[in-house]
Amino acid sequence: MSHIKIVDMTNESPVLPLSDLDLAKTNFKVKVRIICTWRRLMNNDKSRTLSIEFICIDEQGNKIGGSCLSNFFYKFERFILPEAVLVINKSLIGDNNGKWTVTPHKYKLGFNNETEVVTDSNWNGSKYAINFTSFDDIIKCKPSQTTSFDIIGVLRNCPPIKSKKNAKGEVTNRSRPDHVWDKTWKILSDGITFQLQLNQNPQGSSNNDDALRNRTLFEIEKMLRRNGSSLHRFESMPYPDEASSLLLENQMISEERLYDQERMDQEYQSLFMKLTDEQRSIYNEIMSAVNNKKPCMFFVYGYDGTGKTFLWNTLSASIRSKKQIVLNVASSGIASLLLPGGRTAHSRFRIPININENSLCTLNPNSDVAELLKETSLIIWDEAPMTNKHCFEALDRSLNDIIKSNSSSRKDNFFGGKVVVFGGDFRQILPVVPGGTDEDIVNSSLSSSYLWSKCKVLKLTKNMRLTIGAGSGDVDSIRTFAEWLLELGEGKLGGENDGHAIIDIPDDLLIKDSPNPFQDLIDFVYPSMIENYKDPFYWKDRAILAPTNEIVYDINNLFISMIPGEEREYLSSDCICQSEDIQEGADAGIYSPDFLNGLQLSGLPSHRLVLKVGVPVMLLRNIDKKNGLCNGTRLQIVYLGKRVIEAEIISRNNVGHRTFIPRISMSPSDKNIPFKFKRRQYPIAVCFGMTVNKSQGQSLSKVGLYLKNPCFSHGQLYVALSRVKSRDGLKLLILDEEGNVTNKTLNVVYKSVFSNL
Ligand SMILES: Nc1ncnc2c1ncn2[C@@H]1O[C@H](COP(=O)(O)OP(=O)(O)OP(=O)(O)O)[C@@H](O)[C@H]1O
C-alpha cells in the first residue's frame, strides 16, 4: 500500500458501502462479510506467516481485499474467518496497486493497533459471494479486458516443485547459493579462463570444466576468507578439492608474506633516508622493540600532517623487507585505506560491535586469524582515540589467551607480548557514547584504559605538510591556520574556559549576512553545480558539513531536488530479527512495519532512498576493502537499476573504479533500540552534506560548515575545520538562536583527556 491513511471513524460514523471508500474521507466504518482467507508466508522463511489476507464483500455486493500483519494476529485473527460478518472501524486504507490484485477495488483494507472490529449477526447482503458461471458463458459474453471473474478450477497436473531441506531435514525454500552457483559458475570463471589462456595454460580449454570449477571455487573461498567468511558456511555449496584446500590453509599468513622483499627493501631505504630527527627517533625505538621481541606499547601522538602515515609506511616496509608480518589497522574504514595493506581494526581482530568491559574478540585459538596474530611482529593501530577503550582491552585479553607467553607476570604481558603502536590525535572526536555525559566519553577513551599506564607516548610535533609540497608563499598562511586550529583543538581560544567556550571565527572564514546566506554557502562549496554535476572529479573533494543527522538529511533532500534528472525511489524491507522474543500482544503492535520503516538510525540507510544519476553517495558498510569500497567511501551514481545500483568511486583510492552495489541486510548496533531488526536496503546515503563525525578521516579541498546548531561534542569543531589543508577551502555559516547570521560559535573540548599525555 503506497498511499496509506489512517481512517478515523468514531462510533457515530456512518457505515459506508465499499464503493464509496475514498482516501479523502476520514469518518466512516464498513460492514462486510469475509468471503475467503489465506495466509501469506514470509519470503525468507516459509515456515512463518507474514499476514492473513482476505477478500470481503459488503451488502451491496462490492468486494475488497484486506490484510492483517502477524503483529496484529493477537487482536484480529479470531475475527478473520470465512463467513464472518464484521463491522470494521478505524481501518487503514491504501492503494490496491500491487502486481497481483485479488479484487478490482481501488483500495485495500489493513488492520493496525487503532483498528476496532466487532462481529455482527445481521446480514442483508448476498449469502454466497461467488456466482458460478460456466466457462462457455463467460466466453460467450465477450468480456472486456477490465472485467474480472471469480474462477474455480481443479489442479490436474503440476511439475515437481523443487524444495530444499535444511540440516534437520525440514523443507525450506531459503536462498539457494548452490543453485546460483550451478547457473553462474561459467560466467564467474570467465576472468580465470582469460588469464589461463593468456598464460597458455591448458586448464583454460573448455574440456576441463572440473579444473575450472575448482579454480573458481578456490578464488571465491580466498575472497570469503579475506572477509572473515568461508564457503563452509553455505551447506549446499561445493568446496575446492583437497589439494587447493591445503593451499588455502594459511592464506592469511601467506598473503602477509607475499610482499616482494626487494621492492620493500628499496622502499624502506628511500623512506628511512627522509625521516626527520623526531620521526627517526620514534622509528628506532619501535624497531628496537620489534627486533628484540620486547613486549611494548607506544602511542604516537601527532596532529594532521605530522607524518604519522609516513612513519607507518617506513615501519611496514622495513618489517616486510625481512619477510616478517606487520598488521596495519585503523579505527575507521576510510583511515584504513591510507595504510599499506590496511584493514579496519574491527574486521581484522573480530572485535564485537556491542562492546563492554568483559568483551573478547571472536578469535578461535586454532583459527587462521589466531595463527596470523601469533606470527605477527608489529601491530599498528591508527586513529586510535576514536575507538572505545573496551575494544583495545578486548584485543588485549584475547591475545593473552591465544598467545600463552613465557612471561611470568600478567602485568608485563599486554597484547600477548606483542609490540603494539597506536597513533592519532586526542583533539579529534572521541568514541561516541550514546546518551553519555562528557565524563562518560572521556572515560571511554584509550587514555582512560588500564592499558594507558603501560603505553609510552611518543610525540610528533613538526608539521610536514608545511615543509613538503607547499609553495613558499603558502607556508605562512598554512602555518597561521594550522596554529589557530591547534589552539582551537586544545580549547585555548575564547579566554579562560572549562572546555565549553564561545569563540569568534575570523571574518574571512564566514559567510556573511545576505538575502540567502545558505545559497552563498552552496555556491562556495558547489559553484556552477548544474554545469558540472556529471563530472566525478567535481564531487571528489567537497562537502557541506553539519553537526547533526537531521540537518544533513534536509541538506541532502534539497540538493536532490536541485539536480536535474528523473528521481528513483528505493524502499527498504524492514523486519524484526527472528531470534527476538517479541511478546505476542502489546509489543507486537509497537514494532509494526510502519514503525520499523520510520526508524532513522545513524549508520543505517533510510527506509526511503531517493536517488538520481549523477548524485554523490557515501557507502555505509565495508563492502570490498581491497577495492577501496569501505564505510565512508564516496561514489557517484552512474546507473539506477531495479536490483542493483552502479556507481563510480570519487574519493581517495581507486578513483574512477566502477562498482555494482547490491541491497544488503543490515542490523543497527544502537544500544538504545530494545530489539533487533533488519533493514534490507542499498548501504548508501546521499552525501552532498555529511555529519562532522562522518567526515573524520576524510581529506577535502572545499568545506562549508553549516552551524544552524552549534557543535556539541569534543573535537567536532576541530575535525570539521581541519578537513581542509588551507583556509581558502573553508567557509562557515553560523546562525544564532533567532536564525540570524553570526560570527560566534561554541567550541567543546574535554580538557581532561589531555591530562595523561
Ligand atoms: N620525513 C618526510 N619526508 C618527506 N615527506 C614527508 C615526511 N614526513 C611526512 N611527509 C609528507 O608530509 C605529508 C603529511 O604526512 P602524513 O600524511 O604522513 O601525515 P599524517 O600525520 O598521517 O597526517 P594525516 O593524519 O592528515 O594523514 C605527506 O605528504 C607525507 O608524504
PDB file of N, CA and C and ligand atoms in Angstrom, residues 274-276 279 303-310 338 464-465 468 725, ligand 1:
ATOM      1  N   LYS A 274      64.621   9.786   4.434  1.00  0.00           N
ATOM      2  CA  LYS A 274      63.915  11.080   4.521  1.00  0.00           C
ATOM      3  C   LYS A 274      63.382  11.373   5.929  1.00  0.00           C
ATOM      4  N   LEU A 275      63.430  10.407   6.827  1.00  0.00           N
ATOM      5  CA  LEU A 275      62.816  10.633   8.154  1.00  0.00           C
ATOM      6  C   LEU A 275      63.437  11.853   8.842  1.00  0.00           C
ATOM      7  N   THR A 276      62.629  12.640   9.480  1.00  0.00           N
ATOM      8  CA  THR A 276      63.150  13.762  10.274  1.00  0.00           C
ATOM      9  C   THR A 276      63.728  13.191  11.569  1.00  0.00           C
ATOM     10  N   GLN A 279      61.014  11.775  13.787  1.00  0.00           N
ATOM     11  CA  GLN A 279      60.442  10.554  13.198  1.00  0.00           C
ATOM     12  C   GLN A 279      61.442   9.396  13.349  1.00  0.00           C
ATOM     13  N   TYR A 303      49.283  15.651  15.389  1.00  0.00           N
ATOM     14  CA  TYR A 303      48.117  16.160  14.665  1.00  0.00           C
ATOM     15  C   TYR A 303      48.277  15.906  13.171  1.00  0.00           C
ATOM     16  N   ASP A 304      47.252  16.253  12.390  1.00  0.00           N
ATOM     17  CA  ASP A 304      47.260  16.008  10.947  1.00  0.00           C
ATOM     18  C   ASP A 304      48.504  16.602  10.299  1.00  0.00           C
ATOM     19  N   GLY A 305      49.168  15.811   9.496  1.00  0.00           N
ATOM     20  CA  GLY A 305      50.281  16.350   8.704  1.00  0.00           C
ATOM     21  C   GLY A 305      51.634  16.233   9.377  1.00  0.00           C
ATOM     22  N   THR A 306      51.697  15.600  10.545  1.00  0.00           N
ATOM     23  CA  THR A 306      52.991  15.493  11.224  1.00  0.00           C
ATOM     24  C   THR A 306      53.776  14.268  10.748  1.00  0.00           C
ATOM     25  N   GLY A 307      53.207  13.507   9.827  1.00  0.00           N
ATOM     26  CA  GLY A 307      53.957  12.404   9.225  1.00  0.00           C
ATOM     27  C   GLY A 307      53.736  11.053   9.876  1.00  0.00           C
ATOM     28  N   LYS A 308      52.565  10.848  10.481  1.00  0.00           N
ATOM     29  CA  LYS A 308      52.290   9.544  11.097  1.00  0.00           C
ATOM     30  C   LYS A 308      52.226   8.457  10.006  1.00  0.00           C
ATOM     31  N   THR A 309      51.459   8.756   8.940  1.00  0.00           N
ATOM     32  CA  THR A 309      51.322   7.761   7.873  1.00  0.00           C
ATOM     33  C   THR A 309      52.689   7.468   7.253  1.00  0.00           C
ATOM     34  N   PHE A 310      53.484   8.507   7.121  1.00  0.00           N
ATOM     35  CA  PHE A 310      54.837   8.353   6.574  1.00  0.00           C
ATOM     36  C   PHE A 310      55.643   7.376   7.451  1.00  0.00           C
ATOM     37  N   LEU A 338      44.404   4.371   3.853  1.00  0.00           N
ATOM     38  CA  LEU A 338      45.686   5.073   3.704  1.00  0.00           C
ATOM     39  C   LEU A 338      46.871   4.215   4.127  1.00  0.00           C
ATOM     40  N   MET A 464      54.718  18.368   8.707  1.00  0.00           N
ATOM     41  CA  MET A 464      55.446  18.035   7.473  1.00  0.00           C
ATOM     42  C   MET A 464      54.728  18.563   6.250  1.00  0.00           C
ATOM     43  N   ARG A 465      53.431  18.733   6.373  1.00  0.00           N
ATOM     44  CA  ARG A 465      52.675  19.239   5.234  1.00  0.00           C
ATOM     45  C   ARG A 465      53.101  20.654   4.897  1.00  0.00           C
ATOM     46  N   ILE A 468      56.774  20.102   3.214  1.00  0.00           N
ATOM     47  CA  ILE A 468      56.828  19.396   1.937  1.00  0.00           C
ATOM     48  C   ILE A 468      55.662  19.842   1.061  1.00  0.00           C
ATOM     49  N   LYS A 725      43.138  21.680   4.123  1.00  0.00           N
ATOM     50  CA  LYS A 725      44.510  21.990   4.494  1.00  0.00           C
ATOM     51  C   LYS A 725      44.790  23.487   4.387  1.00  0.00           C
TER      52      LYS A 725
HETATM   53  N1  LIG B   1      60.082  12.737   6.519  1.00  0.00           N
HETATM   54  C1  LIG B   1      59.324  13.084   5.486  1.00  0.00           C
HETATM   55  N2  LIG B   1      59.879  13.354   4.303  1.00  0.00           N
HETATM   56  C2  LIG B   1      59.133  13.708   3.254  1.00  0.00           C
HETATM   57  N3  LIG B   1      57.814  13.865   3.280  1.00  0.00           N
HETATM   58  C3  LIG B   1      57.190  13.628   4.432  1.00  0.00           C
HETATM   59  C4  LIG B   1      57.896  13.221   5.599  1.00  0.00           C
HETATM   60  N4  LIG B   1      57.017  13.064   6.601  1.00  0.00           N
HETATM   61  C5  LIG B   1      55.799  13.345   6.079  1.00  0.00           C
HETATM   62  N5  LIG B   1      55.904  13.690   4.790  1.00  0.00           N
HETATM   63  C6  LIG B   1      54.838  14.109   3.889  1.00  0.00           C
HETATM   64  O1  LIG B   1      54.052  15.072   4.597  1.00  0.00           O
HETATM   65  C7  LIG B   1      52.686  14.915   4.309  1.00  0.00           C
HETATM   66  C8  LIG B   1      51.918  14.666   5.609  1.00  0.00           C
HETATM   67  O2  LIG B   1      52.359  13.442   6.184  1.00  0.00           O
HETATM   68  P1  LIG B   1      51.384  12.270   6.618  1.00  0.00           P
HETATM   69  O3  LIG B   1      50.244  12.131   5.671  1.00  0.00           O
HETATM   70  O4  LIG B   1      52.219  11.076   6.889  1.00  0.00           O
HETATM   71  O5  LIG B   1      50.854  12.915   7.975  1.00  0.00           O
HETATM   72  P2  LIG B   1      49.738  12.386   8.933  1.00  0.00           P
HETATM   73  O6  LIG B   1      50.172  12.746  10.313  1.00  0.00           O
HETATM   74  O7  LIG B   1      49.487  10.951   8.673  1.00  0.00           O
HETATM   75  O8  LIG B   1      48.540  13.298   8.500  1.00  0.00           O
HETATM   76  P3  LIG B   1      47.027  12.912   8.218  1.00  0.00           P
HETATM   77  O9  LIG B   1      46.524  12.400   9.536  1.00  0.00           O
HETATM   78  O10 LIG B   1      46.391  14.188   7.774  1.00  0.00           O
HETATM   79  O11 LIG B   1      47.044  11.854   7.139  1.00  0.00           O
HETATM   80  C9  LIG B   1      52.583  13.757   3.337  1.00  0.00           C
HETATM   81  O12 LIG B   1      52.587  14.296   2.034  1.00  0.00           O
HETATM   82  C10 LIG B   1      53.863  12.978   3.568  1.00  0.00           C
HETATM   83  O13 LIG B   1      54.286  12.274   2.421  1.00  0.00           O
END
